[in-house]
Amino acid sequence: LINPLVLSMILATVIIGTMMVMTSSHWLMVWIGFEMNMLAIIPILMKRHNPRSTEAATKYFLTQATASMLLMLAIIINLLYSSQWTIMNLHNPLSSMIITLAMAMKLGLSPFHFWVPEVTQGIPLSSGLILLTWQKLAPLTILCMIAPCINHHIILSMSLASILIGGWGGLNQTQLRKIMAYSSIAHMGWMTAVLTYNTTMTLLNLFIYILMTLTTFMLFIMNSSTTTLMLSHAWNKMPLITLSTLIIMLSLGGLPPLTGFLPKWMIIQEITKNGNIMMATLMAITALLNLYFYMRLAYATSLTMFPTTNNMKIKWQLENTKKMTYLSPLIITSTMTLPLAPMMML
């Protein structure tokens, strides 16, 4: 395991790298921020030294390095065209297209999504949590900054493909990390679909996605579950946590009374208001694929009792429930904030 002092330095570098990207107005600083973040995240992905995590870290490094290279290419093209390094002055169509593709690679948007399930599956749950939440902040910030210059058709095509792939890919999975990876691809599709219409909506969706993914991963870590089967046996140990997993899964799928419905509703409304009714309809239909595999997880977790070798059915009474104290507010916010919708629409 990593020395605590070294780990704190690595985490600080990851945070500083992302913050540099989010706060800089100079393209070179943005690029340096991405590089710092990428090089510091690799030891976190390889916390457990085994061939699987080494393979995952290598795949991650290669895709992110390619994306960084494309980003630098676009920056240089823009520099030759406009003679400045300012982020907001991205008026060269070729440059803006290459940056969009580079950010899509970093986010794992379709058709550059292949690394996401592979990398997520090969690393521990805690590293997977960082990969699927914190690592999305920097590329999405850049996309929001350059939103007025982005080619509308390219980003919409990638968004729709991501929602479709995120739904289809998760259908035949039993590994929880892969399911969360496909869920992430689909959510990124929803976020980028509304990007050229309303960036505030993208950021709202990002916030709610991070909240729900954080809660889900924490529940998986508490159960030590990495497969559907392990999750289904958790009922004997922690009924309360298993019940929470059921509600969170439905919220991630976007069922109406829960928080997860809020961004989907607002994004569909925004896209329809802008006259793109076909896109909104296709997105709503493909979201049903996601809902199906969340429902299957919820069914396996809470609505059925699988055969188990454990004879002690009241084991949960002996479990320490202190863990729930910091999880409770997360569960409440990631399932019950739909009544706040009118405030967010202002």
mmCIF file of C-alpha atoms in Angstrom:
data_model
loop_
_atom_site.group_PDB
_atom_site.id
_atom_site.type_symbol
_atom_site.label_atom_id
_atom_site.label_comp_id
_atom_site.label_asym_id
_atom_site.label_seq_id
_atom_site.Cartn_x
_atom_site.Cartn_y
_atom_site.Cartn_z
ATOM 1 C CA LEU A 1 0.000 0.000 0.000
ATOM 2 C CA ILE A 2 1.049 3.614 -0.562
ATOM 3 C CA ASN A 3 2.782 5.502 2.245
ATOM 4 C CA PRO A 4 0.225 8.018 3.744
ATOM 5 C CA LEU A 5 2.585 10.980 3.176
ATOM 6 C CA VAL A 6 3.140 10.007 -0.471
ATOM 7 C CA LEU A 7 -0.615 9.405 -0.912
ATOM 8 C CA SER A 8 -1.449 12.868 0.451
ATOM 9 C CA MET A 9 1.083 14.440 -1.973
ATOM 10 C CA ILE A 10 -0.392 12.487 -4.893
ATOM 11 C CA LEU A 11 -3.965 13.477 -3.981
ATOM 12 C CA ALA A 12 -2.878 17.115 -3.577
ATOM 13 C CA THR A 13 -1.363 17.003 -7.094
ATOM 14 C CA VAL A 14 -4.579 15.517 -8.524
ATOM 15 C CA ILE A 15 -6.619 18.289 -6.875
ATOM 16 C CA ILE A 16 -4.200 21.093 -7.893
ATOM 17 C CA GLY A 17 -4.096 19.783 -11.491
ATOM 18 C CA THR A 18 -7.895 19.891 -11.769
ATOM 19 C CA MET A 19 -8.071 23.306 -10.093
ATOM 20 C CA MET A 20 -5.490 24.689 -12.550
ATOM 21 C CA VAL A 21 -7.631 23.538 -15.473
ATOM 22 C CA MET A 22 -10.784 25.000 -13.910
ATOM 23 C CA THR A 23 -9.324 28.395 -13.025
ATOM 24 C CA SER A 24 -6.850 29.145 -15.858
ATOM 25 C CA SER A 25 -7.574 31.387 -18.818
ATOM 26 C CA HIS A 26 -4.329 30.390 -20.550
ATOM 27 C CA TRP A 27 -4.224 27.279 -22.744
ATOM 28 C CA LEU A 28 -0.717 26.250 -21.656
ATOM 29 C CA MET A 29 -1.720 26.258 -17.964
ATOM 30 C CA VAL A 30 -4.775 24.167 -18.856
ATOM 31 C CA TRP A 31 -2.562 21.622 -20.612
ATOM 32 C CA ILE A 32 -0.112 21.513 -17.666
ATOM 33 C CA GLY A 33 -3.070 21.022 -15.280
ATOM 34 C CA PHE A 34 -4.301 18.036 -17.318
ATOM 35 C CA GLU A 35 -0.794 16.513 -17.355
ATOM 36 C CA MET A 36 -0.311 16.919 -13.577
ATOM 37 C CA ASN A 37 -3.693 15.374 -12.945
ATOM 38 C CA MET A 38 -3.043 12.421 -15.286
ATOM 39 C CA LEU A 39 0.418 11.573 -13.939
ATOM 40 C CA ALA A 40 -0.743 11.810 -10.304
ATOM 41 C CA ILE A 41 -3.863 9.657 -10.739
ATOM 42 C CA ILE A 42 -1.901 6.646 -12.057
ATOM 43 C CA PRO A 43 -0.407 5.571 -8.662
ATOM 44 C CA ILE A 44 -3.957 5.850 -7.201
ATOM 45 C CA LEU A 45 -5.248 3.474 -9.894
ATOM 46 C CA MET A 46 -2.401 1.061 -9.067
ATOM 47 C CA LYS A 47 -2.934 1.034 -5.288
ATOM 48 C CA ARG A 48 -3.086 -2.751 -5.442
ATOM 49 C CA HIS A 49 -0.109 -4.108 -7.328
ATOM 50 C CA ASN A 50 -1.433 -6.803 -9.634
ATOM 51 C CA PRO A 51 -1.354 -7.352 -13.410
ATOM 52 C CA ARG A 52 -5.013 -6.256 -13.744
ATOM 53 C CA SER A 53 -4.449 -2.822 -12.187
ATOM 54 C CA THR A 54 -1.198 -2.365 -14.155
ATOM 55 C CA GLU A 55 -3.097 -3.072 -17.369
ATOM 56 C CA ALA A 56 -5.878 -0.658 -16.361
ATOM 57 C CA ALA A 57 -3.384 2.108 -15.512
ATOM 58 C CA THR A 58 -1.544 1.579 -18.827
ATOM 59 C CA LYS A 59 -4.809 1.811 -20.808
ATOM 60 C CA TYR A 60 -5.747 4.955 -18.903
ATOM 61 C CA PHE A 61 -2.314 6.521 -19.468
ATOM 62 C CA LEU A 62 -2.324 5.816 -23.220
ATOM 63 C CA THR A 63 -5.815 7.281 -23.845
ATOM 64 C CA GLN A 64 -5.227 10.332 -21.661
ATOM 65 C CA ALA A 65 -1.790 10.978 -23.212
ATOM 66 C CA THR A 66 -3.339 10.770 -26.702
ATOM 67 C CA ALA A 67 -6.070 13.225 -25.644
ATOM 68 C CA SER A 68 -3.445 15.614 -24.183
ATOM 69 C CA MET A 69 -1.471 15.413 -27.427
ATOM 70 C CA LEU A 70 -4.601 16.273 -29.441
ATOM 71 C CA LEU A 71 -5.307 19.144 -27.049
ATOM 72 C CA MET A 72 -1.802 20.545 -27.597
ATOM 73 C CA LEU A 73 -2.223 20.193 -31.383
ATOM 74 C CA ALA A 74 -5.492 22.174 -31.237
ATOM 75 C CA ILE A 75 -3.915 24.822 -28.996
ATOM 76 C CA ILE A 76 -1.021 25.286 -31.473
ATOM 77 C CA ILE A 77 -3.412 25.486 -34.464
ATOM 78 C CA ASN A 78 -5.424 28.119 -32.607
ATOM 79 C CA LEU A 79 -2.227 29.974 -31.646
ATOM 80 C CA LEU A 80 -1.072 30.110 -35.281
ATOM 81 C CA TYR A 81 -4.514 31.332 -36.318
ATOM 82 C CA SER A 82 -5.188 33.942 -33.599
ATOM 83 C CA SER A 83 -1.702 34.616 -32.078
ATOM 84 C CA GLN A 84 -2.968 34.260 -28.514
ATOM 85 C CA TRP A 85 -3.320 31.702 -25.734
ATOM 86 C CA THR A 86 -6.670 32.881 -24.343
ATOM 87 C CA ILE A 87 -9.279 30.165 -23.843
ATOM 88 C CA MET A 88 -12.275 32.259 -24.868
ATOM 89 C CA ASN A 89 -10.818 33.116 -28.312
ATOM 90 C CA LEU A 90 -11.359 29.782 -30.014
ATOM 91 C CA HIS A 91 -12.708 30.890 -33.368
ATOM 92 C CA ASN A 92 -10.891 28.378 -35.559
ATOM 93 C CA PRO A 93 -13.386 25.570 -36.435
ATOM 94 C CA LEU A 94 -10.642 22.917 -36.831
ATOM 95 C CA SER A 95 -9.105 23.812 -33.471
ATOM 96 C CA SER A 96 -12.461 23.753 -31.656
ATOM 97 C CA MET A 97 -13.322 20.374 -33.236
ATOM 98 C CA ILE A 98 -10.009 18.787 -32.164
ATOM 99 C CA ILE A 99 -10.406 20.130 -28.590
ATOM 100 C CA THR A 100 -13.948 18.719 -28.469
ATOM 101 C CA LEU A 101 -12.614 15.295 -29.529
ATOM 102 C CA ALA A 102 -9.758 15.495 -26.991
ATOM 103 C CA MET A 103 -12.180 16.303 -24.154
ATOM 104 C CA ALA A 104 -14.513 13.526 -25.349
ATOM 105 C CA MET A 105 -11.568 11.100 -25.041
ATOM 106 C CA LYS A 106 -10.794 12.338 -21.546
ATOM 107 C CA LEU A 107 -14.454 12.009 -20.480
ATOM 108 C CA GLY A 108 -14.986 8.640 -22.161
ATOM 109 C CA LEU A 109 -17.724 9.838 -24.502
ATOM 110 C CA SER A 110 -18.658 7.491 -27.347
ATOM 111 C CA PRO A 111 -16.916 6.626 -29.727
ATOM 112 C CA PHE A 112 -13.900 7.007 -27.382
ATOM 113 C CA HIS A 113 -15.576 5.109 -24.531
ATOM 114 C CA PHE A 114 -13.789 1.739 -24.794
ATOM 115 C CA TRP A 115 -11.253 2.468 -22.048
ATOM 116 C CA VAL A 116 -13.826 3.411 -19.365
ATOM 117 C CA PRO A 117 -15.284 -0.058 -18.473
ATOM 118 C CA GLU A 118 -11.870 -1.746 -18.827
ATOM 119 C CA VAL A 119 -10.034 0.706 -16.572
ATOM 120 C CA THR A 120 -12.835 0.906 -13.979
ATOM 121 C CA GLN A 121 -13.007 -2.895 -13.728
ATOM 122 C CA GLY A 122 -9.258 -3.268 -13.159
ATOM 123 C CA ILE A 123 -8.932 -0.874 -10.201
ATOM 124 C CA PRO A 124 -10.219 -0.875 -6.562
ATOM 125 C CA LEU A 125 -13.657 0.590 -5.781
ATOM 126 C CA SER A 126 -12.178 3.682 -4.064
ATOM 127 C CA SER A 127 -10.015 4.484 -7.124
ATOM 128 C CA GLY A 128 -13.026 3.836 -9.370
ATOM 129 C CA LEU A 129 -14.946 6.436 -7.388
ATOM 130 C CA ILE A 130 -12.262 9.085 -8.064
ATOM 131 C CA LEU A 131 -12.038 8.069 -11.742
ATOM 132 C CA LEU A 132 -15.799 8.357 -12.347
ATOM 133 C CA THR A 133 -16.413 11.577 -10.365
ATOM 134 C CA TRP A 134 -13.423 13.910 -9.803
ATOM 135 C CA GLN A 135 -11.781 13.101 -13.148
ATOM 136 C CA LYS A 136 -14.856 14.387 -15.035
ATOM 137 C CA LEU A 137 -14.608 17.912 -13.622
ATOM 138 C CA ALA A 138 -11.681 19.301 -15.663
ATOM 139 C CA PRO A 139 -12.749 18.161 -19.192
ATOM 140 C CA LEU A 140 -16.363 19.253 -18.598
ATOM 141 C CA THR A 141 -15.178 22.664 -17.373
ATOM 142 C CA ILE A 142 -13.213 23.149 -20.621
ATOM 143 C CA LEU A 143 -16.230 22.045 -22.690
ATOM 144 C CA CYS A 144 -18.420 24.555 -20.817
ATOM 145 C CA MET A 145 -15.863 27.324 -21.424
ATOM 146 C CA ILE A 146 -15.678 26.695 -25.176
ATOM 147 C CA ALA A 147 -19.413 25.833 -25.533
ATOM 148 C CA PRO A 148 -20.226 28.770 -27.895
ATOM 149 C CA CYS A 149 -17.514 27.581 -30.345
ATOM 150 C CA ILE A 150 -18.335 23.847 -30.287
ATOM 151 C CA ASN A 151 -19.713 22.214 -33.444
ATOM 152 C CA HIS A 152 -23.335 21.541 -32.501
ATOM 153 C CA HIS A 153 -23.829 18.435 -34.673
ATOM 154 C CA ILE A 154 -20.649 16.649 -33.556
ATOM 155 C CA ILE A 155 -21.385 17.061 -29.834
ATOM 156 C CA LEU A 156 -25.041 15.987 -30.235
ATOM 157 C CA SER A 157 -24.055 12.894 -32.248
ATOM 158 C CA MET A 158 -21.506 11.890 -29.588
ATOM 159 C CA SER A 159 -24.038 12.514 -26.811
ATOM 160 C CA LEU A 160 -26.720 10.332 -28.385
ATOM 161 C CA ALA A 161 -24.186 7.573 -29.124
ATOM 162 C CA SER A 162 -22.961 7.732 -25.488
ATOM 163 C CA ILE A 163 -26.488 7.406 -24.073
ATOM 164 C CA LEU A 164 -27.100 4.442 -26.370
ATOM 165 C CA ILE A 165 -23.762 2.721 -25.610
ATOM 166 C CA GLY A 166 -24.133 3.432 -21.871
ATOM 167 C CA GLY A 167 -27.508 1.689 -21.916
ATOM 168 C CA TRP A 168 -26.634 -1.224 -24.179
ATOM 169 C CA GLY A 169 -23.219 -1.942 -22.654
ATOM 170 C CA GLY A 170 -24.566 -2.327 -19.129
ATOM 171 C CA LEU A 171 -27.312 -4.802 -20.039
ATOM 172 C CA ASN A 172 -25.301 -8.017 -19.846
ATOM 173 C CA GLN A 173 -22.960 -7.010 -16.999
ATOM 174 C CA THR A 174 -22.763 -8.627 -13.562
ATOM 175 C CA GLN A 175 -19.669 -6.677 -12.433
ATOM 176 C CA LEU A 176 -20.723 -3.599 -10.458
ATOM 177 C CA ARG A 177 -17.722 -1.512 -11.522
ATOM 178 C CA LYS A 178 -18.469 -2.102 -15.205
ATOM 179 C CA ILE A 179 -22.141 -1.240 -14.629
ATOM 180 C CA MET A 180 -21.085 2.042 -12.985
ATOM 181 C CA ALA A 181 -18.693 2.724 -15.891
ATOM 182 C CA TYR A 182 -21.464 2.301 -18.486
ATOM 183 C CA SER A 183 -23.735 4.407 -16.290
ATOM 184 C CA SER A 184 -21.032 7.103 -16.333
ATOM 185 C CA ILE A 185 -20.836 6.996 -20.162
ATOM 186 C CA ALA A 186 -24.624 7.467 -20.401
ATOM 187 C CA HIS A 187 -24.626 10.334 -17.872
ATOM 188 C CA MET A 188 -21.809 12.076 -19.755
ATOM 189 C CA GLY A 189 -24.017 11.790 -22.870
ATOM 190 C CA TRP A 190 -26.873 13.576 -21.060
ATOM 191 C CA MET A 191 -24.525 16.319 -19.856
ATOM 192 C CA THR A 192 -22.980 17.049 -23.244
ATOM 193 C CA ALA A 193 -26.354 16.882 -25.055
ATOM 194 C CA VAL A 194 -27.490 20.104 -23.373
ATOM 195 C CA LEU A 195 -24.016 21.717 -23.442
ATOM 196 C CA THR A 196 -24.552 23.941 -26.498
ATOM 197 C CA TYR A 197 -28.017 25.011 -25.282
ATOM 198 C CA ASN A 198 -27.453 25.702 -21.588
ATOM 199 C CA THR A 199 -24.173 25.101 -19.719
ATOM 200 C CA THR A 200 -25.817 25.659 -16.312
ATOM 201 C CA MET A 201 -27.947 22.584 -16.954
ATOM 202 C CA THR A 202 -24.792 20.573 -17.724
ATOM 203 C CA LEU A 203 -23.246 21.628 -14.403
ATOM 204 C CA LEU A 204 -26.454 20.795 -12.491
ATOM 205 C CA ASN A 205 -26.454 17.325 -14.054
ATOM 206 C CA LEU A 206 -22.755 16.911 -13.182
ATOM 207 C CA PHE A 207 -23.381 17.863 -9.546
ATOM 208 C CA ILE A 208 -26.289 15.424 -9.169
ATOM 209 C CA TYR A 209 -24.388 12.662 -11.021
ATOM 210 C CA ILE A 210 -21.366 13.051 -8.679
ATOM 211 C CA LEU A 211 -23.647 13.002 -5.634
ATOM 212 C CA MET A 212 -25.407 9.784 -6.719
ATOM 213 C CA THR A 213 -22.211 8.024 -7.884
ATOM 214 C CA LEU A 214 -20.430 8.923 -4.626
ATOM 215 C CA THR A 215 -23.284 7.450 -2.570
ATOM 216 C CA THR A 216 -23.465 4.294 -4.717
ATOM 217 C CA PHE A 217 -19.723 3.625 -4.506
ATOM 218 C CA MET A 218 -19.711 4.220 -0.745
ATOM 219 C CA LEU A 219 -22.507 1.661 -0.355
ATOM 220 C CA PHE A 220 -20.541 -0.833 -2.493
ATOM 221 C CA ILE A 221 -17.367 -0.191 -0.459
ATOM 222 C CA MET A 222 -19.254 -0.738 2.830
ATOM 223 C CA ASN A 223 -20.668 -4.020 1.522
ATOM 224 C CA SER A 224 -17.305 -4.954 -0.069
ATOM 225 C CA SER A 225 -19.370 -5.852 -3.150
ATOM 226 C CA THR A 226 -17.924 -6.018 -6.649
ATOM 227 C CA THR A 227 -20.487 -8.319 -8.326
ATOM 228 C CA THR A 228 -24.278 -8.556 -8.408
ATOM 229 C CA LEU A 229 -24.080 -11.852 -6.512
ATOM 230 C CA MET A 230 -22.043 -10.336 -3.648
ATOM 231 C CA LEU A 231 -24.496 -7.433 -3.494
ATOM 232 C CA SER A 232 -27.449 -9.843 -3.312
ATOM 233 C CA HIS A 233 -25.906 -11.541 -0.237
ATOM 234 C CA ALA A 234 -25.580 -8.196 1.560
ATOM 235 C CA TRP A 235 -29.227 -8.383 2.660
ATOM 236 C CA ASN A 236 -28.285 -10.748 5.525
ATOM 237 C CA LYS A 237 -25.532 -8.434 6.739
ATOM 238 C CA MET A 238 -26.963 -4.935 6.303
ATOM 239 C CA PRO A 239 -30.666 -4.658 5.394
ATOM 240 C CA LEU A 240 -30.675 -0.872 5.840
ATOM 241 C CA ILE A 241 -27.777 -0.368 3.445
ATOM 242 C CA THR A 242 -29.303 -2.812 0.970
ATOM 243 C CA LEU A 243 -32.583 -0.899 1.049
ATOM 244 C CA SER A 244 -30.652 2.341 0.474
ATOM 245 C CA THR A 245 -28.939 0.705 -2.536
ATOM 246 C CA LEU A 246 -32.393 -0.081 -3.990
ATOM 247 C CA ILE A 247 -33.510 3.569 -3.764
ATOM 248 C CA ILE A 248 -30.166 4.928 -5.072
ATOM 249 C CA MET A 249 -30.332 2.572 -8.075
ATOM 250 C CA LEU A 250 -33.817 3.839 -8.971
ATOM 251 C CA SER A 251 -32.579 7.422 -8.551
ATOM 252 C CA LEU A 252 -29.598 6.754 -10.871
ATOM 253 C CA GLY A 253 -32.051 5.360 -13.429
ATOM 254 C CA GLY A 254 -34.053 8.594 -13.260
ATOM 255 C CA LEU A 255 -37.408 7.496 -11.839
ATOM 256 C CA PRO A 256 -39.714 10.494 -11.232
ATOM 257 C CA PRO A 257 -40.059 11.086 -7.487
ATOM 258 C CA LEU A 258 -36.287 10.765 -6.963
ATOM 259 C CA THR A 259 -33.371 13.185 -7.475
ATOM 260 C CA GLY A 260 -32.045 11.413 -10.591
ATOM 261 C CA PHE A 261 -35.181 12.424 -12.500
ATOM 262 C CA LEU A 262 -34.497 16.140 -12.009
ATOM 263 C CA PRO A 263 -31.602 16.622 -14.505
ATOM 264 C CA LYS A 264 -33.230 14.349 -17.116
ATOM 265 C CA TRP A 265 -36.501 16.287 -16.888
ATOM 266 C CA MET A 266 -34.798 19.678 -17.136
ATOM 267 C CA ILE A 267 -32.507 18.605 -20.006
ATOM 268 C CA ILE A 268 -35.399 17.173 -22.040
ATOM 269 C CA GLN A 269 -37.353 20.400 -21.373
ATOM 270 C CA GLU A 270 -34.388 22.562 -22.461
ATOM 271 C CA ILE A 271 -33.739 20.584 -25.672
ATOM 272 C CA THR A 272 -37.480 20.598 -26.546
ATOM 273 C CA LYS A 273 -37.652 24.381 -25.943
ATOM 274 C CA ASN A 274 -34.868 24.776 -28.498
ATOM 275 C CA GLY A 275 -36.941 22.915 -31.071
ATOM 276 C CA ASN A 276 -34.908 19.696 -31.147
ATOM 277 C CA ILE A 277 -37.836 17.386 -30.336
ATOM 278 C CA MET A 278 -36.407 14.344 -32.152
ATOM 279 C CA MET A 279 -33.216 14.396 -30.064
ATOM 280 C CA ALA A 280 -35.174 14.689 -26.795
ATOM 281 C CA THR A 281 -37.429 11.765 -27.783
ATOM 282 C CA LEU A 282 -34.482 9.519 -28.696
ATOM 283 C CA MET A 283 -32.713 10.401 -25.435
ATOM 284 C CA ALA A 284 -35.805 9.592 -23.371
ATOM 285 C CA ILE A 285 -36.238 6.220 -25.128
ATOM 286 C CA THR A 286 -32.570 5.200 -24.802
ATOM 287 C CA ALA A 287 -32.627 6.162 -21.102
ATOM 288 C CA LEU A 288 -34.981 3.193 -20.612
ATOM 289 C CA LEU A 289 -32.058 0.838 -21.321
ATOM 290 C CA ASN A 290 -30.230 2.300 -18.324
ATOM 291 C CA LEU A 291 -33.315 2.042 -16.181
ATOM 292 C CA TYR A 292 -33.595 -1.647 -17.085
ATOM 293 C CA PHE A 293 -30.201 -2.636 -15.718
ATOM 294 C CA TYR A 294 -30.629 -0.485 -12.597
ATOM 295 C CA MET A 295 -33.971 -2.209 -12.023
ATOM 296 C CA ARG A 296 -32.245 -5.564 -12.426
ATOM 297 C CA LEU A 297 -29.657 -4.567 -9.811
ATOM 298 C CA ALA A 298 -32.392 -3.321 -7.481
ATOM 299 C CA TYR A 299 -34.268 -6.602 -7.986
ATOM 300 C CA ALA A 300 -31.175 -8.716 -7.238
ATOM 301 C CA THR A 301 -30.308 -6.588 -4.200
ATOM 302 C CA SER A 302 -33.532 -5.966 -2.368
ATOM 303 C CA LEU A 303 -36.568 -7.572 -3.976
ATOM 304 C CA THR A 304 -35.402 -11.206 -3.918
ATOM 305 C CA MET A 305 -33.484 -13.403 -1.499
ATOM 306 C CA PHE A 306 -30.814 -15.495 -3.159
ATOM 307 C CA PRO A 307 -29.799 -18.878 -1.709
ATOM 308 C CA THR A 308 -26.947 -18.363 0.763
ATOM 309 C CA THR A 309 -24.569 -20.567 2.739
ATOM 310 C CA ASN A 310 -24.858 -18.192 5.682
ATOM 311 C CA ASN A 311 -27.334 -19.624 8.216
ATOM 312 C CA MET A 312 -27.243 -16.615 10.505
ATOM 313 C CA LYS A 313 -30.109 -14.491 9.179
ATOM 314 C CA ILE A 314 -29.929 -11.939 12.009
ATOM 315 C CA LYS A 315 -26.264 -11.118 11.509
ATOM 316 C CA TRP A 316 -27.243 -7.505 10.757
ATOM 317 C CA GLN A 317 -28.236 -6.975 14.394
ATOM 318 C CA LEU A 318 -24.604 -7.450 15.381
ATOM 319 C CA GLU A 319 -23.233 -5.105 12.704
ATOM 320 C CA ASN A 320 -21.834 -1.708 13.635
ATOM 321 C CA THR A 321 -24.245 0.958 12.339
ATOM 322 C CA LYS A 322 -21.909 3.950 12.988
ATOM 323 C CA LYS A 323 -20.975 3.884 9.312
ATOM 324 C CA MET A 324 -24.468 5.107 8.429
ATOM 325 C CA THR A 325 -24.018 8.481 10.160
ATOM 326 C CA TYR A 326 -22.053 10.118 7.318
ATOM 327 C CA LEU A 327 -23.881 8.150 4.624
ATOM 328 C CA SER A 328 -27.393 9.231 5.691
ATOM 329 C CA PRO A 329 -27.205 12.852 4.427
ATOM 330 C CA LEU A 330 -25.725 11.613 1.132
ATOM 331 C CA ILE A 331 -28.554 9.097 0.665
ATOM 332 C CA ILE A 332 -31.188 11.740 1.475
ATOM 333 C CA THR A 333 -29.757 14.330 -0.936
ATOM 334 C CA SER A 334 -29.245 11.821 -3.752
ATOM 335 C CA THR A 335 -32.850 10.628 -3.566
ATOM 336 C CA MET A 336 -35.111 13.386 -2.230
ATOM 337 C CA THR A 337 -34.128 16.742 -3.719
ATOM 338 C CA LEU A 338 -36.739 16.801 -6.510
ATOM 339 C CA PRO A 339 -38.921 19.341 -4.580
ATOM 340 C CA LEU A 340 -36.017 21.826 -4.992
ATOM 341 C CA ALA A 341 -36.594 21.813 -8.781
ATOM 342 C CA PRO A 342 -38.501 25.165 -8.881
ATOM 343 C CA MET A 343 -35.566 26.856 -7.115
ATOM 344 C CA MET A 344 -33.112 25.430 -9.691
ATOM 345 C CA MET A 345 -35.255 26.611 -12.594
ATOM 346 C CA LEU A 346 -34.878 30.263 -11.559
#
